[in-house]
Coordinates of C-alpha atoms and ligand atoms in Angstrom, one line a residue:
M860 CA 8.1 -21.8 21.4
N861 CA 4.9 -19.7 21.1
L862 CA 6.1 -16.2 20.4
N863 CA 2.6 -14.8 20.7
E864 CA 2.9 -15.2 24.5
F865 CA 5.6 -12.5 24.4
I866 CA 3.5 -9.9 22.6
R867 CA 1.1 -8.0 24.7
D868 CA -2.0 -6.0 23.6
I869 CA -2.4 -2.5 25.0
P870 CA -5.8 -1.1 24.3
D871 CA -6.3 2.6 23.4
F872 CA -2.5 3.3 22.9
P873 CA -1.3 5.6 21.6
E874 CA -4.8 6.8 21.0
Q875 CA -8.5 5.7 21.6
G876 CA -9.5 2.7 19.4
I877 CA -5.9 1.4 18.6
V878 CA -4.9 -1.9 20.1
F879 CA -1.1 -1.6 20.3
K880 CA 1.1 -4.7 19.9
D881 CA 3.8 -4.3 22.6
I882 CA 6.9 -6.3 21.7
T883 CA 9.0 -5.3 24.7
P884 CA 8.3 -8.6 26.6
L885 CA 9.7 -10.4 23.5
M886 CA 12.7 -8.1 23.3
G887 CA 13.4 -8.8 27.0
N888 CA 13.5 -12.6 26.7
P889 CA 16.7 -14.0 25.3
V890 CA 15.2 -17.3 24.0
A891 CA 12.3 -15.5 22.3
L892 CA 14.7 -12.9 20.9
Q893 CA 16.9 -15.6 19.4
A894 CA 13.8 -17.4 17.9
V895 CA 12.6 -14.2 16.3
Q896 CA 15.9 -13.5 14.7
E897 CA 16.2 -17.0 13.3
G898 CA 12.5 -16.8 12.1
L899 CA 13.1 -13.5 10.3
L900 CA 16.2 -14.8 8.6
D901 CA 14.4 -18.0 7.5
L902 CA 11.9 -15.8 5.7
L903 CA 14.7 -14.6 3.5
Q904 CA 15.5 -18.1 2.2
G905 CA 19.1 -17.4 1.2
L906 CA 18.4 -14.1 -0.7
K907 CA 21.5 -12.0 -1.2
I908 CA 21.1 -8.6 0.6
D909 CA 23.5 -5.6 0.5
K910 CA 21.7 -3.3 2.9
V911 CA 19.0 -3.7 5.6
V912 CA 16.9 -0.6 5.9
G913 CA 15.1 -0.1 9.3
M914 CA 12.6 2.6 10.2
E915 CA 12.9 4.6 13.4
S916 CA 12.5 3.4 16.0
R917 CA 11.3 -0.1 16.3
G918 CA 12.9 -1.1 13.0
F919 CA 16.2 -0.4 14.9
F920 CA 15.5 -3.2 17.4
L921 CA 16.3 -6.1 15.1
G922 CA 17.4 -4.5 11.8
P923 CA 21.1 -4.2 12.7
A924 CA 21.2 -7.8 14.1
L925 CA 19.7 -9.1 10.8
A926 CA 22.2 -7.1 8.8
M927 CA 25.1 -8.6 10.7
H928 CA 23.9 -12.1 10.1
L929 CA 23.4 -11.3 6.4
N930 CA 26.8 -9.7 6.1
A931 CA 25.0 -6.6 4.9
G932 CA 25.1 -2.9 6.0
F933 CA 22.4 -1.2 8.0
V934 CA 20.7 2.0 6.9
P935 CA 18.5 3.9 9.5
L936 CA 15.5 5.8 8.2
R937 CA 14.8 8.5 10.7
K938 CA 12.1 10.9 11.7
P939 CA 12.6 14.6 10.6
G940 CA 15.6 16.6 11.6
K941 CA 17.6 13.7 13.1
L942 CA 20.0 12.8 10.3
P943 CA 23.0 15.1 10.0
H944 CA 24.0 14.8 6.3
T945 CA 21.9 15.6 3.2
T946 CA 18.7 13.6 3.1
L947 CA 15.9 12.3 0.9
K948 CA 12.5 12.8 2.5
Q949 CA 9.1 11.0 2.2
A950 CA 5.9 12.0 4.0
Y951 CA 3.4 9.2 4.9
G952 CA 0.4 8.3 6.9
L953 CA 0.2 5.4 9.4
E954 CA -2.4 3.7 11.6
Y955 CA -2.3 6.5 14.1
G956 CA -1.2 9.8 12.4
K957 CA 1.3 11.0 9.9
D958 CA 5.0 11.6 9.7
V959 CA 8.0 12.0 7.5
L960 CA 11.0 9.6 7.1
E961 CA 14.4 10.7 6.0
M962 CA 17.4 8.8 4.5
H963 CA 20.9 10.0 3.9
T964 CA 21.4 10.6 0.1
D965 CA 24.5 8.4 0.1
A966 CA 23.1 5.5 2.2
I967 CA 22.4 3.2 -0.7
E968 CA 24.2 2.8 -4.0
K969 CA 22.5 2.3 -7.3
G970 CA 21.6 -1.4 -7.8
E971 CA 22.1 -2.4 -4.2
R972 CA 19.8 -5.2 -3.0
V973 CA 17.8 -4.0 0.0
L974 CA 15.8 -5.7 2.7
I975 CA 13.2 -3.4 4.4
H976 CA 12.7 -4.5 8.0
D977 CA 10.2 -3.2 10.6
D978 CA 8.5 -4.6 13.7
V979 CA 4.9 -4.1 12.5
L980 CA 3.1 -3.9 9.2
A981 CA -0.2 -2.1 9.9
T982 CA -1.6 0.1 7.1
G983 CA 1.6 -0.1 5.1
G984 CA 2.2 3.7 5.0
T985 CA 5.5 3.5 6.7
A986 CA 6.8 0.6 4.6
E987 CA 5.6 2.2 1.4
A988 CA 7.5 5.4 2.3
A989 CA 10.6 3.3 3.0
C990 CA 10.4 1.6 -0.4
K991 CA 10.0 5.0 -2.2
L992 CA 13.2 6.3 -0.4
V993 CA 15.2 3.2 -1.4
E994 CA 14.0 3.4 -5.0
Q995 CA 14.8 7.2 -5.2
A996 CA 18.3 6.3 -4.3
G997 CA 18.5 3.6 -7.0
G998 CA 18.2 0.6 -4.7
V999 CA 16.2 -2.5 -5.4
V1000 CA 13.8 -3.7 -2.7
V1001 CA 14.2 -7.4 -2.5
Q1002 CA 11.8 -8.1 0.4
C1003 CA 9.8 -6.2 3.0
N1004 CA 10.2 -8.2 6.2
F1005 CA 8.2 -7.8 9.4
L1006 CA 7.9 -9.4 12.8
I1007 CA 4.2 -8.7 13.0
E1008 CA 1.5 -8.2 10.3
L1009 CA -1.9 -6.8 11.2
D1010 CA -3.7 -8.6 8.4
F1011 CA -7.0 -6.8 8.9
L1012 CA -5.4 -3.4 8.0
K1013 CA -4.4 -4.8 4.6
G1014 CA -1.0 -3.1 4.5
R1015 CA 0.3 -5.9 2.2
E1016 CA -2.1 -4.6 -0.5
R1017 CA -0.4 -1.1 -0.3
I1018 CA 3.0 -2.6 -1.0
S1019 CA 1.8 -5.4 -3.3
A1020 CA 4.6 -4.5 -5.8
Y1021 CA 7.1 -6.1 -3.4
S1022 CA 7.7 -9.5 -1.8
V1023 CA 6.1 -9.2 1.7
Q1024 CA 7.0 -11.7 4.5
S1025 CA 5.9 -11.6 8.2
L1026 CA 6.7 -13.9 11.0
L1027 CA 3.5 -13.5 13.0
H1028 CA 0.0 -12.6 11.8
Y1029 CA -2.9 -11.1 13.7
Ligands
PRP447 O1 2.0 0.2 8.6 P1 1.8 1.5 9.3 O2 0.4 1.9 9.5 O3 2.6 2.6 8.6 O4 2.4 1.4 10.8 C1 3.6 0.7 11.1 C2 4.6 1.6 11.8 O5 4.1 2.1 13.0 C3 5.1 1.9 14.0 O6 6.0 3.0 14.1 P2 5.8 4.4 14.8 O7 5.6 5.4 13.8 O8 4.7 4.2 15.9 O9 7.2 4.7 15.5 P3 8.0 4.0 16.6 O10 8.6 2.8 16.0 O11 9.0 5.0 16.9 O12 7.2 3.6 17.8 C4 5.8 0.6 13.6 O13 7.0 0.5 14.2 C5 5.9 0.8 12.1 O14 7.0 1.6 11.7
ADE448 N1 -1.4 -1.5 16.4 C1 -0.1 -1.3 16.4 N2 0.7 -1.8 17.3 C2 2.0 -1.6 17.3 N3 2.6 -0.8 16.4 C3 1.9 -0.3 15.4 N4 2.2 0.4 14.4 C4 1.1 0.7 13.7 N5 0.0 0.1 14.3 C5 0.5 -0.5 15.4

């Protein structure tokens, strides 16, 4: 199955000059969705994972399903003001703008093995912020795992301290 057929390019979204990779056609197709989940799990090659960390909001699309298959917990990283308990916070820049991610202070225990998952690796700003939050809490980032990597933005270089795996490259 060619998964690229289910990812659509939207020019000038969310701003002029950005070509947005829209994965909603893929999410809407049960066969493609199953293939993606199996592909992402294959990238892990049997690594033991305690927690899957997913970034709001598209990291929530597949992160919990991966966690269930790995027999791991799921930890949501959220945009500011959304998490109700005490949080760690990390500011970052991304391909189109800047933001802050928050994580509950008790979401990860010291020494836990963490998989970072998101739909897209672009500049790597979001993933780098996620890794920092996990490490602040004492977790160990075992792999950063993406559905799509935009190779030309070189996000992988920004998170070169970690193992980076992506299912599809553009
Ligand atoms: O590698 P980067 O340049 O940091 O970009 C990647 C991030 O951008 C998108 O999230 P966005 O902030 O648009 O939020 P959304 O998932 O809520 O659409 C995407 O889901 C990644 O999290
Ligand atoms: N070009 C892009 N398409 C979809 N999501 C993104 N996140 C950052 N850059 C993106």
